[in-house]
Amino acid sequence: MDRILEIDPVSRTAVVEAGVINKSLDVAVAVHDLAFAPDPASSAISTVGGNIATNAGGLRCVKYGTTRGSVLAVRVVLADGEVVCLGGKTRKNATGLDLLGLIVGSEGSLGVIVEATVALIPRPWNEQMILACFDDESALERAAEAVARSRVVPAAFEMMDRESIGVVGERLLRLLDIDRLGAGLLIVRTDGAGASAEIEALAASLSVPGVRPSRRLSAPESELVMQLRRGSGVEGVGDPQVGSDDRWWLGEDMTLPIRSLARYLRHARSVAASHEVRISHIAHLGDGNVHPSLTLAKEYGSEEDARTWLQAAADELVRFALAEGGALTGEHGVGLAKLPWIDEALSLEVREIQRRVKRALDPNGILNPGKAL
Ligand SMILES: Cc1cc2nc3c(=O)[nH]c(=O)nc-3n(C[C@H](O)[C@H](O)[C@H](O)COP(=O)(O)OP(=O)(O)OC[C@H]3O[C@@H](n4cnc5c(N)ncnc54)[C@H](O)[C@@H]3O)c2cc1C
């Protein structure tokens, strides 16, 4: 199911089968100066159906929203084999209960999406980028608050800490005349007609103590930075096997209120020390969506031991995020890995409503049994 069935440049919509790869759709609509807004770092391998099933996010979300905002309709096969269409072709639709919204992010637990009508955006143009180095968590907090108060919505606002940038990244930054990295890097991008004025406004906002905004980057330089960001490879599925040759690895995904980010990062530092693991972070900073990457030297033990060990450290991070009012998952979904925390993330009443919805649509529990709910 990998066919693009229709692209309508006037209504700015596309109808696709569920197996169309995110990147392929984006390339196909580019000839009409349109874009598919969801841009997970997995865009080259993930499908539109999977994006909808997990309500995927990405770098553009801070301005263009998560997948939820880009889905107008889905054709879904229900547990009893019935095929239903939810939603329609128009952006506005206030008819009845939002059953389309129920399917988005349901991780295949309520039905199998076979086709989708997606909303497209005018292709982002005139992209402008600056970087900013920050000295410590307090400086990062000041930067995040300054951008939030700036009255400009950036097209991307990302954070990479020193460790996730790595040696290659530091070399790249020196090529861009950035020689004092500090604790990490902010990537700030604007787009559209007002992009130049907006990037200047954001650079001015970021002139706060402990933060050093860079000059404006050229287009090829910006592309190199995006490659660095996308290649950081720490947004995964919590599988320690996806580590380097000598380290076990576990990736996480939570959200926090912007005001809690600095406190969270300090907490993560103390968790790393007390559990004797390494924790580095990249974040979709504008959305408060953090991706900690926890690693442990393989010499410490087997994969199973490592999983237990890393999970214990991850547990402290997740609980902290929940206590601060954050969400258990910002964009990867619950799956199996996050089920142990679901009772802390959702109240008993909400869990019961979810169970009732599941029973109504899948009474025999045949759709992704044991996952997500
Ligand atoms: C390297 C890497 C980077 C990533 N970066 C990001 C990121 O930046 N942002 C982000 O949000 N996520 C990211 N992810 C997570 C993941 O790629 C996304 O959530 C993506 O949207 C999943 O799509 P998929 O086609 O790979 O689905 P799968 O992983 O195959 O499936 C995910 C879930 O959706 C269900 N599902 C899949 N297709 C359908 C369907 N047609 N109907 C019903 N249920 C279905 C599956 O059963 C499963 O429960 C990343 C993953 C990797 C490996």
mmCIF file of C-alpha atoms and ligand atoms in Angstrom, residues 1 18-22 39-43 45-59 61 67 76 103 106-109 111-115 229-230 233-237 253 284 289 291 330-333 335 368 371-372, ligand 1:
data_model
loop_
_atom_site.group_PDB
_atom_site.id
_atom_site.type_symbol
_atom_site.label_atom_id
_atom_site.label_comp_id
_atom_site.label_asym_id
_atom_site.label_seq_id
_atom_site.Cartn_x
_atom_site.Cartn_y
_atom_site.Cartn_z
ATOM 1 C CA MET A 1 0.000 0.000 0.000
ATOM 2 C CA ALA A 18 -0.929 3.953 4.428
ATOM 3 C CA GLY A 19 2.414 2.463 3.418
ATOM 4 C CA VAL A 20 3.685 5.564 1.607
ATOM 5 C CA ILE A 21 7.033 6.610 3.078
ATOM 6 C CA ASN A 22 6.919 10.055 4.707
ATOM 7 C CA ASP A 39 9.119 15.388 9.591
ATOM 8 C CA PRO A 40 10.250 12.743 12.079
ATOM 9 C CA ALA A 41 13.973 12.016 11.941
ATOM 10 C CA SER A 42 12.843 8.612 10.637
ATOM 11 C CA SER A 43 11.166 10.220 7.600
ATOM 12 C CA ILE A 45 11.921 4.862 6.639
ATOM 13 C CA SER A 46 8.615 5.611 8.387
ATOM 14 C CA THR A 47 5.197 5.418 6.713
ATOM 15 C CA VAL A 48 2.341 7.909 6.704
ATOM 16 C CA GLY A 49 0.177 5.191 8.330
ATOM 17 C CA GLY A 50 2.803 4.766 11.054
ATOM 18 C CA ASN A 51 3.103 8.536 11.474
ATOM 19 C CA ILE A 52 -0.660 8.749 12.008
ATOM 20 C CA ALA A 53 -0.721 5.695 14.286
ATOM 21 C CA THR A 54 1.937 7.248 16.551
ATOM 22 C CA ASN A 55 0.982 10.909 16.059
ATOM 23 C CA ALA A 56 4.587 11.480 15.037
ATOM 24 C CA GLY A 57 6.368 14.761 15.520
ATOM 25 C CA GLY A 58 9.659 16.143 14.332
ATOM 26 C CA LEU A 59 11.610 19.342 13.968
ATOM 27 C CA CYS A 61 6.228 20.628 14.936
ATOM 28 C CA THR A 67 0.810 14.689 12.630
ATOM 29 C CA VAL A 76 -9.674 2.279 8.641
ATOM 30 C CA ILE A 103 -7.506 6.941 15.576
ATOM 31 C CA SER A 106 -3.960 4.918 18.717
ATOM 32 C CA GLU A 107 -0.912 2.810 17.697
ATOM 33 C CA GLY A 108 -2.941 0.262 15.760
ATOM 34 C CA SER A 109 -4.995 -0.679 18.810
ATOM 35 C CA GLY A 111 -8.080 -0.265 13.682
ATOM 36 C CA VAL A 112 -5.698 -0.575 10.760
ATOM 37 C CA ILE A 113 -5.299 2.596 8.724
ATOM 38 C CA VAL A 114 -5.208 1.766 5.025
ATOM 39 C CA GLU A 115 -5.599 5.205 3.451
ATOM 40 C CA ARG A 229 21.051 17.118 14.091
ATOM 41 C CA ARG A 230 19.293 14.374 12.154
ATOM 42 C CA GLY A 233 20.652 9.034 16.022
ATOM 43 C CA VAL A 234 19.443 9.048 19.589
ATOM 44 C CA GLU A 235 15.703 9.116 18.960
ATOM 45 C CA GLY A 236 15.091 5.437 18.924
ATOM 46 C CA VAL A 237 12.922 2.777 20.287
ATOM 47 C CA ASP A 253 10.978 10.466 24.804
ATOM 48 C CA HIS A 284 12.774 19.679 20.383
ATOM 49 C CA ASN A 289 10.185 17.406 24.080
ATOM 50 C CA HIS A 291 15.122 12.698 24.085
ATOM 51 C CA GLY A 330 5.861 13.399 23.181
ATOM 52 C CA GLU A 331 5.931 11.648 19.836
ATOM 53 C CA HIS A 332 7.037 8.016 19.896
ATOM 54 C CA GLY A 333 3.920 6.618 21.548
ATOM 55 C CA GLY A 335 4.005 0.783 22.617
ATOM 56 C CA ASN A 368 -2.032 -4.974 18.678
ATOM 57 C CA LYS A 371 0.267 -2.617 23.405
ATOM 58 C CA ALA A 372 -0.368 1.070 23.929
HETATM 59 C C1 LIG B 1 16.079 6.678 13.851
HETATM 60 C C2 LIG B 1 14.692 7.006 14.296
HETATM 61 C C3 LIG B 1 14.323 8.329 14.420
HETATM 62 C C4 LIG B 1 13.033 8.668 14.832
HETATM 63 N N1 LIG B 1 12.690 9.998 14.922
HETATM 64 C C5 LIG B 1 11.435 10.328 15.262
HETATM 65 C C6 LIG B 1 11.045 11.711 15.344
HETATM 66 O O1 LIG B 1 11.833 12.630 15.110
HETATM 67 N N2 LIG B 1 9.769 11.977 15.680
HETATM 68 C C7 LIG B 1 8.868 10.972 15.925
HETATM 69 O O2 LIG B 1 7.715 11.282 16.214
HETATM 70 N N3 LIG B 1 9.209 9.680 15.874
HETATM 71 C C8 LIG B 1 10.463 9.331 15.549
HETATM 72 N N4 LIG B 1 10.816 8.009 15.488
HETATM 73 C C9 LIG B 1 9.820 6.970 15.828
HETATM 74 C C10 LIG B 1 9.038 6.404 14.586
HETATM 75 O O3 LIG B 1 9.834 6.370 13.458
HETATM 76 C C11 LIG B 1 7.833 7.236 14.291
HETATM 77 O O4 LIG B 1 6.971 7.184 15.390
HETATM 78 C C12 LIG B 1 7.066 6.825 13.013
HETATM 79 O O5 LIG B 1 5.961 7.678 12.869
HETATM 80 C C13 LIG B 1 6.587 5.396 13.027
HETATM 81 O O6 LIG B 1 6.166 5.046 11.709
HETATM 82 P P1 LIG B 1 6.479 3.611 11.113
HETATM 83 O O7 LIG B 1 5.901 3.542 9.751
HETATM 84 O O8 LIG B 1 7.914 3.321 11.278
HETATM 85 O O9 LIG B 1 5.596 2.725 12.094
HETATM 86 P P2 LIG B 1 5.996 1.416 12.874
HETATM 87 O O10 LIG B 1 7.168 1.668 13.746
HETATM 88 O O11 LIG B 1 6.031 0.287 11.927
HETATM 89 O O12 LIG B 1 4.691 1.253 13.793
HETATM 90 C C14 LIG B 1 4.491 2.080 14.907
HETATM 91 C C15 LIG B 1 3.166 1.708 15.556
HETATM 92 O O13 LIG B 1 2.086 2.105 14.710
HETATM 93 C C16 LIG B 1 1.315 0.960 14.320
HETATM 94 N N5 LIG B 1 1.018 1.140 12.904
HETATM 95 C C17 LIG B 1 1.892 1.286 11.875
HETATM 96 N N6 LIG B 1 1.226 1.430 10.711
HETATM 97 C C18 LIG B 1 -0.090 1.387 11.011
HETATM 98 C C19 LIG B 1 -1.286 1.452 10.239
HETATM 99 N N7 LIG B 1 -1.254 1.613 8.921
HETATM 100 N N8 LIG B 1 -2.479 1.360 10.873
HETATM 101 C C20 LIG B 1 -2.536 1.178 12.224
HETATM 102 N N9 LIG B 1 -1.443 1.090 12.998
HETATM 103 C C21 LIG B 1 -0.233 1.193 12.406
HETATM 104 C C22 LIG B 1 2.199 -0.249 14.569
HETATM 105 O O14 LIG B 1 1.429 -1.378 14.829
HETATM 106 C C23 LIG B 1 2.997 0.198 15.777
HETATM 107 O O15 LIG B 1 2.260 0.009 16.955
HETATM 108 C C24 LIG B 1 12.093 7.652 15.116
HETATM 109 C C25 LIG B 1 12.482 6.312 14.976
HETATM 110 C C26 LIG B 1 13.750 5.990 14.578
HETATM 111 C C27 LIG B 1 14.124 4.547 14.428
#
